[in-house]
GROMACS .gro file of C-alpha atoms in nm:
model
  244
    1UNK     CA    1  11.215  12.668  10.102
    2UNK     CA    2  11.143  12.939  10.374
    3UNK     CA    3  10.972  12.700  10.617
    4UNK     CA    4  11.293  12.466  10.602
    5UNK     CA    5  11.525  12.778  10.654
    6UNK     CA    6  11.282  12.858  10.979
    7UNK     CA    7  11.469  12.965  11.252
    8UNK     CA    8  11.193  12.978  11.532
    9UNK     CA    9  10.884  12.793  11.540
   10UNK     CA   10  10.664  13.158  11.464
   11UNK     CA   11  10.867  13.187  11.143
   12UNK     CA   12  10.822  12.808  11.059
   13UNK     CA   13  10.446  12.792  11.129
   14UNK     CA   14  10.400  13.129  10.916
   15UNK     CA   15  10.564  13.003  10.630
   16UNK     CA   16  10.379  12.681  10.631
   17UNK     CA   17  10.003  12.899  10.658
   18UNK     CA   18  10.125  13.047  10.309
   19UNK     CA   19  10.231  12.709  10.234
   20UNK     CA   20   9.879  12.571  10.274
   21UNK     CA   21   9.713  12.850  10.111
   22UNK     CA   22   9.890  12.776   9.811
   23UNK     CA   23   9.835  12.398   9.828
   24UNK     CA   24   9.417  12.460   9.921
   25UNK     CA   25   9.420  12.633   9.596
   26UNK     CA   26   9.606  12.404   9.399
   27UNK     CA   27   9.340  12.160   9.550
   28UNK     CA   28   9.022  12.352   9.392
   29UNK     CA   29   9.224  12.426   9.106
   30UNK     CA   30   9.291  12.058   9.028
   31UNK     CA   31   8.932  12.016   9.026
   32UNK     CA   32   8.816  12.321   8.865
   33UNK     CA   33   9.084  12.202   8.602
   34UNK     CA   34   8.887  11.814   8.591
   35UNK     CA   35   8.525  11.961   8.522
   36UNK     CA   36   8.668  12.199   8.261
   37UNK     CA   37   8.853  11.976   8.039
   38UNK     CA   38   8.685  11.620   8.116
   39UNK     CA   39   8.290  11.542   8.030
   40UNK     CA   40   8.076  11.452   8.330
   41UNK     CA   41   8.066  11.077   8.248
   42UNK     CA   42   8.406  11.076   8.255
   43UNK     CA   43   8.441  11.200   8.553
   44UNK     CA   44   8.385  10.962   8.781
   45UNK     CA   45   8.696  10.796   8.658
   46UNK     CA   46   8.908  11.030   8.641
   47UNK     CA   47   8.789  11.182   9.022
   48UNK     CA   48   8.944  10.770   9.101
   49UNK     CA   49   9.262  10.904   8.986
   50UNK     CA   50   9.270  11.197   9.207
   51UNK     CA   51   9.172  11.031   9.515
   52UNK     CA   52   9.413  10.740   9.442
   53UNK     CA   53   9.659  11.018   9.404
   54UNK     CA   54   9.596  11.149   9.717
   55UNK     CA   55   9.601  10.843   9.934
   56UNK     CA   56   9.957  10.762   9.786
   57UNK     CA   57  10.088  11.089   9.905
   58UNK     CA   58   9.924  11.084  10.213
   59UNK     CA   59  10.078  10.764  10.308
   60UNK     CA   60  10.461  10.866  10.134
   61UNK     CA   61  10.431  11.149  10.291
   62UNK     CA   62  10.485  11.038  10.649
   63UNK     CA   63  10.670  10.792  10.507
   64UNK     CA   64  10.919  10.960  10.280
   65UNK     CA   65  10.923  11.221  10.605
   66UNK     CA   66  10.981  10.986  10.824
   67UNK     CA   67  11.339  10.807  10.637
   68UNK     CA   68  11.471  11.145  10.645
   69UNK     CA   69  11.366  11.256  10.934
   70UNK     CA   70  11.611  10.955  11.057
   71UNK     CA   71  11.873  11.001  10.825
   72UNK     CA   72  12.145  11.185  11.051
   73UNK     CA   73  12.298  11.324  10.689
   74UNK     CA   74  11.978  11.511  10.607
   75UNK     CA   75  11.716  11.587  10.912
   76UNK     CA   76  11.362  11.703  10.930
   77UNK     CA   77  11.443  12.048  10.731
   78UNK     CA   78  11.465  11.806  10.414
   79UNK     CA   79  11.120  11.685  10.471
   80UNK     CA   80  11.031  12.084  10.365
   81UNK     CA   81  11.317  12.089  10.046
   82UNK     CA   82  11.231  11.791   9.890
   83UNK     CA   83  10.927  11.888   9.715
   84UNK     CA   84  11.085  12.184   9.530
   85UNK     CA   85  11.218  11.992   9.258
   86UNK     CA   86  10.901  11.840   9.169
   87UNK     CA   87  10.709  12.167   9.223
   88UNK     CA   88  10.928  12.319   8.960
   89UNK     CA   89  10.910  11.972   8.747
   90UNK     CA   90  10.468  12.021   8.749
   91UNK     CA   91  10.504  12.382   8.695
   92UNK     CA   92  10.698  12.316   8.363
   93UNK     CA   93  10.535  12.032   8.238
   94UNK     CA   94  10.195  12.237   8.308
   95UNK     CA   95  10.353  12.540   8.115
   96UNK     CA   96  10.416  12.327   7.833
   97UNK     CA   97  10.098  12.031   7.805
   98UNK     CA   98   9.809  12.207   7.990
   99UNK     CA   99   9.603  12.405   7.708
  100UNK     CA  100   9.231  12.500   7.818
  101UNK     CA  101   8.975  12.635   7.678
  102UNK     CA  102   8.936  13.012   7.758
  103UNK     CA  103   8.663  13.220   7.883
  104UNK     CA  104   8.712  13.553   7.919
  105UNK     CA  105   8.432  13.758   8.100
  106UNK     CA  106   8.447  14.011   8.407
  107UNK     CA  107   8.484  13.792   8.734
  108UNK     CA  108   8.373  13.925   9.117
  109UNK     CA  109   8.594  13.762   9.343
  110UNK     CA  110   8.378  13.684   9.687
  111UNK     CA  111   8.641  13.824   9.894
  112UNK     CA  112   8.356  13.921  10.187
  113UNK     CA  113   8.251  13.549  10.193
  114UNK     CA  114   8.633  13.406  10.156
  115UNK     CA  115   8.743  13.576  10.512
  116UNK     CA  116   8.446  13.525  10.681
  117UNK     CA  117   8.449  13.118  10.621
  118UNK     CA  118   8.806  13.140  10.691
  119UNK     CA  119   8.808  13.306  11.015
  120UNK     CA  120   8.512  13.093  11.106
  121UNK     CA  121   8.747  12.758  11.069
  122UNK     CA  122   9.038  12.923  11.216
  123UNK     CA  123   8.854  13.020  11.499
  124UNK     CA  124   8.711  12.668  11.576
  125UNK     CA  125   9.071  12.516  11.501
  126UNK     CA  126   9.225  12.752  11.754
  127UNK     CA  127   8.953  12.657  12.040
  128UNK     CA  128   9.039  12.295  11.919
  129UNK     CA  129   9.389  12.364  11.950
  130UNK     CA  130   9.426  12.540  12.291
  131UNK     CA  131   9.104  12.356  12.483
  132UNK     CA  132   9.216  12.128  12.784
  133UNK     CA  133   9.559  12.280  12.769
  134UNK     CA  134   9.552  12.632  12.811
  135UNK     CA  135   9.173  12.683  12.909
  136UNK     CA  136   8.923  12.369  13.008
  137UNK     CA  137   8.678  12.268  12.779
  138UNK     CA  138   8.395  12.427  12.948
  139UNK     CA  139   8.519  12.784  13.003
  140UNK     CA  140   8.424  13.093  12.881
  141UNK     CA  141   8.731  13.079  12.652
  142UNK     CA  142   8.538  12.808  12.494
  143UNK     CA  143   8.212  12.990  12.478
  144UNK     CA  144   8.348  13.268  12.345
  145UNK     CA  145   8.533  13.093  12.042
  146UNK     CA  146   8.309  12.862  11.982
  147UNK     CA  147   8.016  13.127  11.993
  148UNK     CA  148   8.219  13.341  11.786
  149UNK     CA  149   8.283  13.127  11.524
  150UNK     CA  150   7.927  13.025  11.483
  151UNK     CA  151   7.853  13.387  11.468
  152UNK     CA  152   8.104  13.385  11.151
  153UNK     CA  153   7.963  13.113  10.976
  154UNK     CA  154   7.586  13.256  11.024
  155UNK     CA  155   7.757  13.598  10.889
  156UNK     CA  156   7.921  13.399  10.603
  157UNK     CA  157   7.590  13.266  10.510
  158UNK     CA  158   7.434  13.636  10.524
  159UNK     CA  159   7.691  13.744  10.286
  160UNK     CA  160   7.675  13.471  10.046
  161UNK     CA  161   7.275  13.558   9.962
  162UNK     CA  162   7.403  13.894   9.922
  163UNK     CA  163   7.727  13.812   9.675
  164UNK     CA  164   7.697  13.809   9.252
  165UNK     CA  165   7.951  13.527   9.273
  166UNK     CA  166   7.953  13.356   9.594
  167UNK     CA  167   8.220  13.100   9.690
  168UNK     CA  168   7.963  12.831   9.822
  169UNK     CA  169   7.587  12.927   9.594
  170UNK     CA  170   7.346  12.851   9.888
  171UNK     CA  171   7.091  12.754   9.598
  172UNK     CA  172   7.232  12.372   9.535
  173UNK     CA  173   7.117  12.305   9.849
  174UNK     CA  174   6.775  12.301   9.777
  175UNK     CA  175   6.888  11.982   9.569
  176UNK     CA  176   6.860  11.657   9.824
  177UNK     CA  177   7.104  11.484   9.659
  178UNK     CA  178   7.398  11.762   9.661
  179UNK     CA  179   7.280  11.812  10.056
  180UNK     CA  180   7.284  11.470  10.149
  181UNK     CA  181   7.611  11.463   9.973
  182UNK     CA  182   7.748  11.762  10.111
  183UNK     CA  183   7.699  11.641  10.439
  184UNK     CA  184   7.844  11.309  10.384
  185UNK     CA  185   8.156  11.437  10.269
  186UNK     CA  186   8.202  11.620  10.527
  187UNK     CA  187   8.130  11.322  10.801
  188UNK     CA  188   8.401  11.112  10.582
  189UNK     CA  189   8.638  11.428  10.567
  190UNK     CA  190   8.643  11.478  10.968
  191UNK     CA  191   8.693  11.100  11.024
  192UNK     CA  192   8.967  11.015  10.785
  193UNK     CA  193   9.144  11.368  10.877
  194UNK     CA  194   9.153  11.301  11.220
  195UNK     CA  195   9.216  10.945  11.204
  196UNK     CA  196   9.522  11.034  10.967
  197UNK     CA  197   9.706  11.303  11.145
  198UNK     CA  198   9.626  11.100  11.476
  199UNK     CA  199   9.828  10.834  11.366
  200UNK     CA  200  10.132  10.953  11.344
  201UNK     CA  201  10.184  11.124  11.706
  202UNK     CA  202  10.017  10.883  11.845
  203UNK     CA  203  10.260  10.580  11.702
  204UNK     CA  204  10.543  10.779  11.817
  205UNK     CA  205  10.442  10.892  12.137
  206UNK     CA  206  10.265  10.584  12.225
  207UNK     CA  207  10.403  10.254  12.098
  208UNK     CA  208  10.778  10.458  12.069
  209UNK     CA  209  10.830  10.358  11.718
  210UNK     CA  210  11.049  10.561  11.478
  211UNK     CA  211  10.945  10.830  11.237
  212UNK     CA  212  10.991  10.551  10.957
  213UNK     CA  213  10.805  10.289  11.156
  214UNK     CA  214  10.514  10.518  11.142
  215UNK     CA  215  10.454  10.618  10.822
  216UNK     CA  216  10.467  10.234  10.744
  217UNK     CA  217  10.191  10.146  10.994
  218UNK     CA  218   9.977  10.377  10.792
  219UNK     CA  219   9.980  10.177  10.487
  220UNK     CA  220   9.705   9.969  10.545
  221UNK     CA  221   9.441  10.281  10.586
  222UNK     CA  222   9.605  10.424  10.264
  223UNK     CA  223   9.597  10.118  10.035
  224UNK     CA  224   9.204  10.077  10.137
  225UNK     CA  225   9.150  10.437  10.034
  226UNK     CA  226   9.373  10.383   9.723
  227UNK     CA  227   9.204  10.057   9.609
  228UNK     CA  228   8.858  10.229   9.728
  229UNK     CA  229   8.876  10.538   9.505
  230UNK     CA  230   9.027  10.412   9.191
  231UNK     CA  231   8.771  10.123   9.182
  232UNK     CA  232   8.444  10.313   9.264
  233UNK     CA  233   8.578  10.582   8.987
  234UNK     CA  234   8.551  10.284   8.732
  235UNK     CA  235   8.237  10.116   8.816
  236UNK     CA  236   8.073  10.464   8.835
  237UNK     CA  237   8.193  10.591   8.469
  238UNK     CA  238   8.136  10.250   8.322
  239UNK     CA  239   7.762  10.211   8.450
  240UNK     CA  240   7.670  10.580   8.529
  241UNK     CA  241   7.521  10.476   8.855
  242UNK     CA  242   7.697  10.635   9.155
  243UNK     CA  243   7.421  10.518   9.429
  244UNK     CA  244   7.341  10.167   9.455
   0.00000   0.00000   0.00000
């Protein structure tokens, strides 16, 4: 709601960095939720769901954005209101179905290892964000952010040996199969984020094709992922194999 009353872009982009720290935790906590309530050969299934989830908003997103983005009668602050009523539709329904088990035991928060990753990212993003516009690529700008934000990370590693309840336990690493993992996810995550917020600026900038037009053209990335993720989740809860 505050991000679609911005009146200035420094008010807009602040209200949609709260924005995305409350949708990165409702991201964890959907999983978090999924390991606490659904057995581990279920999961695989059920982790479908999720990603199938996630490609349909991804592509509606740009989509839904993009109709009424064009719609003279409403305009891009709509593209910010229209999730409230289905914000307050979850939080009810969760209010009233959601029961989990509870645990109750003293909890450390890693707060040490939670701004040092963060500022680490942020860093990067920013050198990301301003190289080859406001500073070349090879500058000391970019020495000194990208430098810096590899100090972060090694800093964030320090402090996670160190932490009762670290955010990331450096100890399933010494498992090959949760590094090798790790890794790919993270290979996949770069490619299909980039690829998918690519898209859009570059269909409108560079073919001229409408807001609408462009969240259509994405379809055919999101269905694969769609199609993808529900089917692997099957075959993986039905025969417990997830490796070929």
């Amino acid at each position: 709601v505050v991000a679609g009353m911005a009146q200035n872009p420094g008010m807009l982009i602040t209200a949609r960095v709260i924005q995305g720290l409350g949708a990165g935790g409702l991201t964890a906590l959907a999983q978090i939720i999924m390991a606490a309530m659904i057995s581990p050969r279920e999961r695989g299934r059920y982790s479908g769901y999720l990603g199938a989830t996630f490609a349909v908003a991804t592509v509606g997103g740009p989509l839904v954005g993009g109709v009424i983005t064009d719609a003279s009668w409403l305009g891009w602050r709509w593209c910010l209101y229209v999730g409230v009523p289905f914000a307050l539709i979850a939080l009810f329904v969760l209010q009233k179905t959601l029961k989990l088990p509870e645990t109750k035991r003293k909890v450390k928060v890693d707060w040490a290892g939670a701004f040092f990753i963060t500022a680490a990212v942020s860093l990067l993003l920013v050198w990301v964000t301003f190289a080859d516009d406001k500073f070349a690529w090879v500058s000391w700008q970019t020495y000194a952010m990208v430098g810096g934000s590899l100090l972060l990370a090694l800093v964030f590693l320090f402090v996670e040996t160190k932490a009762a309840e670290p955010i990331i336990p450096l100890r399933l690493f010494r498992n090959r199969t949760i590094t090798l993992a790790s890794v790919a996810s993270l290979f996949v995550g770069i490619a299909m984020f980039a690829v998918t917020f690519s898209f859009i600026p570059c269909f409108q900038l560079a073919r001229n094709e409408s807001p609408t037009m462009s969240g259509v053209l994405t379809i055919p990335m999101i269905g694969g992922l769609f199609v993808s993720s529900t089917v692997s989740g099957q075959i993986i809860t039905k025969t417990g194999k997830w490796k070929a």
